[in-house]
Short mmCIF file of C-alpha atoms (C1' of nucleotides) in Angstrom, two decimals:
data_model
loop_
_atom_site.label_atom_id
_atom_site.label_comp_id
_atom_site.label_asym_id
_atom_site.label_seq_id
_atom_site.Cartn_x
_atom_site.Cartn_y
_atom_site.Cartn_z
CA UNK A 4 -2.36 -1.71 -24.38
CA UNK A 5 -2.60 -1.89 -20.64
CA UNK A 6 0.76 -0.28 -20.18
CA UNK A 7 -0.59 2.95 -18.75
CA UNK A 8 -2.14 1.03 -15.92
CA UNK A 9 1.00 1.20 -13.80
CA UNK A 10 1.04 4.94 -13.75
CA UNK A 11 -2.10 6.96 -13.36
CA UNK A 12 -2.31 8.82 -16.61
CA UNK A 13 -4.89 8.56 -19.29
CA UNK A 14 -4.27 7.61 -22.87
CA UNK A 15 -5.41 10.35 -25.22
CA UNK A 16 -5.53 7.82 -28.03
CA UNK A 17 -9.24 7.16 -27.83
CA UNK A 18 -12.01 9.26 -26.38
CA UNK A 19 -12.65 6.55 -23.83
CA UNK A 20 -10.25 4.81 -21.50
CA UNK A 21 -9.79 1.11 -22.13
CA UNK A 22 -11.80 -0.95 -19.68
CA UNK A 23 -8.68 -2.39 -18.12
CA UNK A 24 -6.98 0.98 -17.69
CA UNK A 25 -10.14 2.57 -16.43
CA UNK A 26 -10.75 -0.10 -13.86
CA UNK A 27 -7.13 0.06 -12.74
CA UNK A 28 -7.26 3.84 -12.38
CA UNK A 29 -10.52 3.70 -10.48
CA UNK A 30 -9.03 1.11 -8.16
CA UNK A 31 -6.02 3.25 -7.36
CA UNK A 32 -8.24 6.26 -6.85
CA UNK A 33 -10.38 4.41 -4.32
CA UNK A 34 -7.44 2.76 -2.62
CA UNK A 35 -5.75 6.14 -2.34
CA UNK A 36 -8.92 7.59 -0.86
CA UNK A 37 -8.91 5.05 1.95
CA UNK A 38 -5.20 5.61 2.48
CA UNK A 39 -5.78 9.34 2.86
CA UNK A 40 -8.77 9.02 5.17
CA UNK A 41 -6.89 6.53 7.34
CA UNK A 42 -3.81 8.76 7.42
CA UNK A 43 -5.97 11.62 8.70
CA UNK A 44 -6.39 9.45 11.82
CA UNK A 45 -2.74 8.38 11.86
CA UNK A 46 -3.62 4.94 10.58
CA UNK A 47 -1.82 3.02 7.87
CA UNK A 48 -3.77 0.76 5.53
CA UNK A 49 -2.61 -2.31 7.42
CA UNK A 50 -3.57 -0.85 10.81
CA UNK A 51 -6.97 0.01 9.34
CA UNK A 52 -7.37 -3.51 8.01
CA UNK A 53 -6.39 -4.90 11.40
CA UNK A 54 -9.07 -2.82 13.13
CA UNK A 55 -11.54 -3.70 10.37
CA UNK A 56 -11.06 -7.41 10.90
CA UNK A 57 -11.55 -7.00 14.63
CA UNK A 58 -14.91 -5.27 14.20
CA UNK A 59 -16.76 -8.56 14.17
CA UNK A 60 -14.19 -11.08 15.40
CA UNK A 61 -11.83 -11.70 18.32
CA UNK A 62 -9.21 -13.83 16.62
CA UNK A 63 -5.93 -15.26 17.86
CA UNK A 64 -2.64 -13.82 16.65
CA UNK A 65 -2.33 -16.84 14.42
CA UNK A 66 -5.75 -16.32 12.84
CA UNK A 67 -4.89 -12.66 12.27
CA UNK A 68 -1.75 -13.72 10.47
CA UNK A 69 -3.81 -15.89 8.13
CA UNK A 70 -6.53 -13.31 7.50
CA UNK A 71 -4.08 -10.48 6.86
CA UNK A 72 -1.66 -12.80 5.07
CA UNK A 73 1.32 -11.72 7.15
CA UNK A 74 3.92 -13.60 9.16
CA UNK A 75 3.05 -14.05 12.83
CA UNK A 76 6.05 -11.94 13.78
CA UNK A 77 4.62 -9.08 11.72
CA UNK A 78 1.36 -9.44 13.60
CA UNK A 79 3.21 -9.17 16.91
CA UNK A 80 4.60 -5.79 15.91
CA UNK A 81 1.34 -4.61 14.39
CA UNK A 82 -0.63 -5.47 17.50
CA UNK A 83 2.11 -4.01 19.73
CA UNK A 84 1.79 -0.64 18.04
CA UNK A 85 -2.01 -0.70 18.07
CA UNK A 86 -2.04 -1.73 21.71
CA UNK A 87 0.34 1.10 22.61
CA UNK A 88 -2.26 3.47 21.17
CA UNK A 89 -5.05 1.77 23.11
CA UNK A 90 -6.82 0.65 19.94
CA UNK A 91 -6.72 -3.08 20.70
CA UNK A 92 -6.07 -5.34 23.68
CA UNK A 93 -4.48 -8.76 24.03
CA UNK A 94 -6.61 -11.22 25.98
CA UNK A 95 -5.33 -14.63 27.13
CA UNK A 96 -7.26 -17.52 25.59
CA UNK A 97 -9.12 -19.84 27.94
CA UNK A 98 -9.09 -22.74 25.51
CA UNK A 99 -5.34 -22.77 24.81
CA UNK A 100 -2.89 -21.22 27.20
CA UNK A 101 -0.38 -20.61 24.40
CA UNK A 102 -2.86 -18.53 22.44
CA UNK A 103 -3.62 -14.82 22.66
CA UNK A 104 -6.87 -13.25 21.49
CA UNK A 105 -6.97 -9.73 20.11
CA UNK A 106 -9.97 -7.46 20.66
CA UNK A 107 -10.90 -3.93 19.71
CA UNK A 108 -11.08 -1.31 22.48
CA UNK A 109 -13.87 1.27 22.47
CA UNK A 110 -11.36 3.76 21.18
CA UNK A 111 -10.31 1.38 18.40
CA UNK A 112 -13.90 0.72 17.45
CA UNK A 113 -14.71 4.42 17.33
CA UNK A 114 -11.66 5.11 15.22
CA UNK A 115 -12.30 2.43 12.62
CA UNK A 116 -15.97 3.42 12.39
CA UNK A 117 -14.94 6.99 11.80
CA UNK A 118 -12.52 6.07 9.03
CA UNK A 119 -15.03 3.70 7.45
CA UNK A 120 -17.74 6.34 7.51
CA UNK A 121 -15.64 9.03 5.91
CA UNK A 122 -14.25 6.65 3.33
CA UNK A 123 -17.75 5.45 2.53
CA UNK A 124 -18.89 9.03 2.11
CA UNK A 125 -16.04 9.65 -0.33
CA UNK A 126 -16.99 6.69 -2.48
CA UNK A 127 -20.65 7.66 -2.27
CA UNK A 128 -19.99 11.17 -3.44
CA UNK A 129 -17.90 9.82 -6.28
CA UNK A 130 -20.83 7.61 -7.26
CA UNK A 131 -23.20 10.55 -7.01
CA UNK A 132 -21.64 11.80 -10.21
CA UNK A 133 -23.65 9.14 -12.00
CA UNK A 134 -27.41 9.19 -12.49
CA UNK A 135 -29.21 6.69 -10.27
CA UNK A 136 -29.96 4.30 -13.09
CA UNK A 137 -26.28 4.17 -14.05
CA UNK A 138 -25.37 3.59 -10.43
CA UNK A 139 -27.70 0.62 -10.29
CA UNK A 140 -26.19 -0.79 -13.46
CA UNK A 141 -22.66 -0.29 -12.19
CA UNK A 142 -23.55 -1.95 -8.92
CA UNK A 143 -24.93 -4.96 -10.71
CA UNK A 144 -21.90 -5.34 -12.98
CA UNK A 145 -19.43 -4.95 -10.15
CA UNK A 146 -21.29 -7.51 -8.08
CA UNK A 147 -21.19 -9.92 -10.97
CA UNK A 148 -17.44 -9.49 -11.30
CA UNK A 149 -16.90 -10.10 -7.61
CA UNK A 150 -19.18 -13.09 -7.50
CA UNK A 151 -17.53 -14.62 -10.54
CA UNK A 152 -14.08 -14.02 -9.10
CA UNK A 153 -15.07 -15.45 -5.73
CA UNK A 154 -16.60 -18.48 -7.42
CA UNK A 155 -13.25 -19.13 -9.10
CA UNK A 156 -11.77 -19.54 -5.66
CA UNK A 157 -14.59 -21.74 -4.44
CA UNK A 158 -16.10 -19.03 -2.28
CA UNK A 159 -19.75 -18.10 -2.19
CA UNK A 160 -19.89 -14.41 -1.35
CA UNK A 161 -23.45 -14.73 -0.10
CA UNK A 162 -23.06 -17.79 2.06
CA UNK A 163 -23.68 -17.26 5.78
CA UNK A 164 -20.32 -16.25 7.25
CA UNK A 165 -18.73 -19.20 9.00
CA UNK A 166 -16.50 -16.94 11.13
CA UNK A 167 -13.08 -18.38 10.21
CA UNK B 5 -23.70 0.95 5.74
CA UNK B 6 -20.29 1.13 4.25
CA UNK B 7 -18.69 -0.34 7.31
CA UNK B 8 -17.65 -3.59 5.69
CA UNK B 9 -15.56 -1.68 3.22
CA UNK B 10 -12.54 -1.65 5.51
CA UNK B 11 -12.34 -5.38 5.66
CA UNK B 12 -12.91 -7.49 2.62
CA UNK B 13 -15.96 -9.49 3.53
CA UNK B 14 -19.33 -9.47 1.94
CA UNK B 15 -22.55 -8.55 3.65
CA UNK B 16 -25.05 -11.36 3.50
CA UNK B 17 -27.83 -8.90 4.21
CA UNK B 18 -28.95 -8.41 0.64
CA UNK B 19 -28.43 -10.58 -2.39
CA UNK B 20 -26.34 -7.82 -3.89
CA UNK B 21 -23.44 -5.90 -2.44
CA UNK B 22 -24.00 -2.21 -1.92
CA UNK B 23 -22.44 -0.18 -4.69
CA UNK B 24 -19.99 1.42 -2.30
CA UNK B 25 -18.90 -1.87 -0.76
CA UNK B 26 -18.72 -3.57 -4.11
CA UNK B 27 -16.59 -0.84 -5.62
CA UNK B 28 -14.33 -0.84 -2.58
CA UNK B 29 -13.89 -4.61 -2.73
CA UNK B 30 -13.19 -4.56 -6.43
CA UNK B 31 -10.60 -1.85 -5.89
CA UNK B 32 -8.77 -3.84 -3.25
CA UNK B 33 -8.92 -6.92 -5.43
CA UNK B 34 -7.31 -5.10 -8.33
CA UNK B 35 -4.79 -3.29 -6.17
CA UNK B 36 -3.83 -6.60 -4.59
CA UNK B 37 -3.41 -8.11 -8.03
CA UNK B 38 -0.88 -5.48 -9.01
CA UNK B 39 0.87 -5.90 -5.67
CA UNK B 40 1.20 -9.63 -6.26
CA UNK B 41 2.38 -9.33 -9.85
CA UNK B 42 4.93 -6.71 -8.85
CA UNK B 43 6.12 -8.80 -5.90
CA UNK B 44 6.77 -11.69 -8.30
CA UNK B 45 9.47 -9.45 -9.77
CA UNK B 46 10.66 -8.21 -6.37
CA UNK B 47 8.99 -4.87 -6.87
CA UNK B 48 6.92 -2.97 -4.33
CA UNK B 49 3.99 -0.88 -5.47
CA UNK B 50 5.99 2.30 -5.06
CA UNK B 51 8.95 0.93 -7.05
CA UNK B 52 6.50 -0.13 -9.75
CA UNK B 53 4.94 3.31 -9.79
CA UNK B 54 8.40 4.86 -10.02
CA UNK B 55 9.26 2.75 -13.05
CA UNK B 56 5.81 3.42 -14.51
CA UNK B 57 6.28 7.17 -14.33
CA UNK B 58 9.68 6.86 -16.02
CA UNK B 59 8.26 4.97 -18.99
CA UNK B 60 7.47 8.17 -20.84
CA UNK B 61 9.33 10.84 -18.86
CA UNK B 62 12.83 11.68 -17.63
CA UNK B 63 11.96 13.86 -14.65
CA UNK B 64 14.13 15.48 -11.99
CA UNK B 65 14.13 14.15 -8.43
CA UNK B 66 11.97 17.10 -7.52
CA UNK B 67 9.39 16.34 -10.21
CA UNK B 68 9.32 12.71 -9.11
CA UNK B 69 8.58 13.83 -5.57
CA UNK B 70 5.58 15.81 -6.83
CA UNK B 71 4.23 13.10 -9.11
CA UNK B 72 4.58 10.35 -6.50
CA UNK B 73 3.55 12.70 -3.70
CA UNK B 74 6.54 11.84 -1.54
CA UNK B 75 9.17 13.92 0.19
CA UNK B 76 12.31 14.50 -1.85
CA UNK B 77 14.30 12.58 0.76
CA UNK B 78 12.07 9.56 0.18
CA UNK B 79 12.76 9.85 -3.54
CA UNK B 80 16.51 9.80 -2.86
CA UNK B 81 16.19 6.44 -1.13
CA UNK B 82 13.75 5.05 -3.67
CA UNK B 83 16.02 5.95 -6.59
CA UNK B 84 19.07 4.69 -4.68
CA UNK B 85 17.55 1.25 -4.35
CA UNK B 86 16.33 1.15 -7.94
CA UNK B 87 19.72 2.32 -9.20
CA UNK B 88 21.47 -0.38 -7.17
CA UNK B 89 19.38 -2.93 -9.09
CA UNK B 90 20.22 -1.27 -12.41
CA UNK B 91 16.59 -0.35 -13.06
CA UNK B 92 17.17 3.41 -13.32
CA UNK B 93 20.08 5.80 -13.75
CA UNK B 94 20.75 9.31 -12.45
CA UNK B 95 21.78 11.74 -15.18
CA UNK B 96 23.09 15.25 -14.45
CA UNK B 97 20.86 17.99 -15.84
CA UNK B 98 22.35 20.31 -18.45
CA UNK B 99 19.90 23.10 -17.72
CA UNK B 100 20.43 23.28 -13.95
CA UNK B 101 23.56 21.98 -12.35
CA UNK B 102 21.78 21.37 -9.06
CA UNK B 103 19.23 19.08 -10.68
CA UNK B 104 19.42 15.34 -11.36
CA UNK B 105 17.36 13.58 -14.01
CA UNK B 106 16.20 10.00 -13.56
CA UNK B 107 15.85 7.63 -16.49
CA UNK B 108 14.82 4.03 -16.98
CA UNK B 109 17.51 1.52 -17.98
CA UNK B 110 16.70 -1.18 -20.55
CA UNK B 111 16.43 -3.61 -17.68
CA UNK B 112 14.03 -1.30 -15.85
CA UNK B 113 11.92 -0.84 -18.95
CA UNK B 114 11.73 -4.56 -19.59
CA UNK B 115 10.76 -5.20 -15.98
CA UNK B 116 7.97 -2.65 -15.81
CA UNK B 117 6.59 -3.79 -19.18
CA UNK B 118 6.54 -7.33 -17.92
CA UNK B 119 4.67 -6.41 -14.75
CA UNK B 120 2.23 -4.20 -16.65
CA UNK B 121 1.52 -6.93 -19.18
CA UNK B 122 0.82 -9.59 -16.59
CA UNK B 123 -1.25 -7.26 -14.48
CA UNK B 124 -3.23 -6.22 -17.55
CA UNK B 125 -3.85 -9.85 -18.38
CA UNK B 126 -5.18 -10.42 -14.88
CA UNK B 127 -7.65 -7.58 -15.13
CA UNK B 128 -8.62 -8.67 -18.63
CA UNK B 129 -9.37 -12.18 -17.53
CA UNK B 130 -11.41 -10.85 -14.65
CA UNK B 131 -13.40 -8.77 -17.14
CA UNK B 132 -13.84 -11.77 -19.38
CA UNK B 133 -16.29 -13.05 -16.81
CA UNK B 134 -18.74 -10.51 -18.18
CA UNK B 135 -20.45 -10.70 -21.57
CA UNK B 136 -19.05 -8.21 -24.07
CA UNK B 137 -22.04 -5.90 -23.88
CA UNK B 138 -21.73 -5.69 -20.09
CA UNK B 139 -18.02 -4.97 -20.45
CA UNK B 140 -18.79 -2.09 -22.76
CA UNK B 141 -21.33 -0.71 -20.32
CA UNK B 142 -18.94 -1.06 -17.40
CA UNK B 143 -16.22 0.64 -19.37
CA UNK B 144 -18.47 3.57 -20.14
CA UNK B 145 -19.62 3.99 -16.56
CA UNK B 146 -16.11 3.77 -15.15
CA UNK B 147 -14.87 6.31 -17.66
CA UNK B 148 -17.65 8.65 -16.67
CA UNK B 149 -16.71 8.34 -13.02
CA UNK B 150 -13.08 9.06 -13.74
CA UNK B 151 -13.83 11.98 -16.00
CA UNK B 152 -16.21 13.48 -13.46
CA UNK B 153 -13.69 13.04 -10.69
CA UNK B 154 -10.90 14.53 -12.76
CA UNK B 155 -13.10 17.46 -13.72
CA UNK B 156 -13.63 18.18 -10.03
CA UNK B 157 -9.90 18.73 -9.77
CA UNK B 158 -9.77 20.87 -12.91
CA UNK B 159 -8.12 18.19 -14.96
CA UNK B 160 -9.21 17.16 -18.43
CA UNK B 161 -8.30 13.49 -18.76
CA UNK B 162 -8.26 13.76 -22.53
CA UNK B 163 -6.24 16.91 -22.90
CA UNK B 164 -2.86 16.53 -24.62
CA UNK B 165 -0.34 15.74 -21.85
CA UNK B 166 1.68 18.82 -21.05
CA UNK B 167 4.58 16.76 -19.60
CA UNK B 168 4.85 18.33 -16.15
"C1'" DT C 5 18.13 34.15 -0.39
"C1'" DA C 6 15.80 30.34 -2.52
"C1'" DT C 7 16.00 25.84 -4.59
"C1'" DT C 8 17.84 21.00 -5.57
"C1'" DG C 9 19.34 17.11 -3.75
"C1'" DT C 10 21.66 14.20 -0.07
"C1'" DT C 11 22.42 12.61 4.56
"C1'" DA C 12 21.32 11.60 9.46
"C1'" DT C 13 17.83 10.00 12.23
"C1'" DA C 14 13.61 7.85 13.69
"C1'" DC C 15 9.59 5.17 13.07
"C1'" DT C 16 6.39 1.73 10.60
"C1'" DC C 17 6.09 -2.45 8.25
"C1'" DT C 18 7.75 -6.83 6.74
"C1'" DA C 19 10.26 -11.37 6.84
"C1'" DT C 20 13.57 -14.99 8.68
"C1'" DA C 21 15.56 -17.29 12.42
"C1'" DA C 22 15.97 -18.43 17.12
"C1'" DC C 23 13.70 -18.75 21.25
"C1'" DT C 24 9.98 -19.83 25.27
"C1'" DA C 25 5.90 -21.87 26.79
"C1'" DT C 26 2.30 -24.93 26.07
"C1'" DA C 27 -0.05 -28.84 23.65
"C1'" DT D 9 7.39 -33.23 18.59
"C1'" DA D 10 4.42 -29.62 16.99
"C1'" DT D 11 2.16 -25.22 17.64
"C1'" DA D 12 1.44 -20.23 19.48
"C1'" DG D 13 3.64 -16.32 20.21
"C1'" DT D 14 7.74 -13.14 21.06
"C1'" DT D 15 12.22 -11.26 20.21
"C1'" DA D 16 16.42 -10.13 17.53
"C1'" DT D 17 17.82 -8.63 13.34
"C1'" DA D 18 17.76 -6.76 8.72
"C1'" DG D 19 15.92 -4.19 5.06
"C1'" DA D 20 12.29 -1.26 2.48
"C1'" DG D 21 9.79 2.82 2.79
"C1'" DT D 22 8.46 7.16 4.83
"C1'" DA D 23 9.10 11.93 7.04
"C1'" DT D 24 11.68 15.85 9.40
"C1'" DA D 25 15.70 18.45 9.94
"C1'" DA D 26 20.22 19.88 8.77
"C1'" DC D 27 23.35 20.34 5.24
"C1'" DA D 28 26.04 21.34 0.54
"C1'" DA D 29 25.99 23.10 -3.99
"C1'" DT D 30 23.98 25.96 -7.26
"C1'" DA D 31 20.70 29.54 -8.86
#
DNA sequence: TATTGTTATACTCTATAACTATA
DNA sequence: TATAGTTATAGAGTATAACAATA
């Protein structure tokens, strides 16, 4: 039964959570952790993702829409609100005068680094509950899952990034 | 560096993702899976969580606010929209004439079961990428993490549920 | 007085449709 | 014509504040 997965409670049926339920609960725990850390800096998850994408790219609005899987009109609003807070700037594209590039400001970069650092510390301290050997094992299994899943979609996680 | 955790890309630096990044990515993958399965039934994550909570409880609006960690006014709107779709019903409380109980309709129960089943199947098929012995190991490690985390908050995951 | 729930209001986030400017 | 982006509009989801009914 995976039914408990949609709320966050444990089954008392067995002394160990089912793998599916456990993984689901852990996922919500970690997602909620990021949500909370972002909220402490007045960021929503989507604003945080926006800033995260911009850390190593200066995409057009259109490219942002594809990466974040949102309509271009949603990106307009998202970038508007981030720009109002001086977290990002719109820059006209040289190559195509219709296009607009979006870049992180220093303030935006500092903010996303801060959130990422505190979130990372949260996950680290969660992992610290396990002995080092278990951590290594967990890391290996999780990597395998991600690699297998990525392979299903024809993506090689470890290929040099071709900066979409 | 946990910096990549806030976007969803892999580091190519090492042949294995850091444990923190890997766990974060896996979490977003699983969260996104639920989001997608819920959206297929026109449900948001929060509507799905609402229905999930109601599967084994008939709480007051106030209790819902606590469980979902939302303001009571947000619960009013949430329940309004679910009630409009005939997924839940408001029932006057006998014990306290100020209070309102919320219950799942048959339609609501069917819907949440459907979403939970398909989501569970997704996670299962992801896990099927691992050999059975690895799955067992992963399950054990994840359970340990959740138990340790719950213990930090003074919660025993395996205690009989005292129906808040 | 305190608590339960609703309503009014405001803002974020999202999509669709219509629009402008450029390719 | 097709594409990049914005704007208008509508609806979900969230919080704060003010309110009504009951405890």
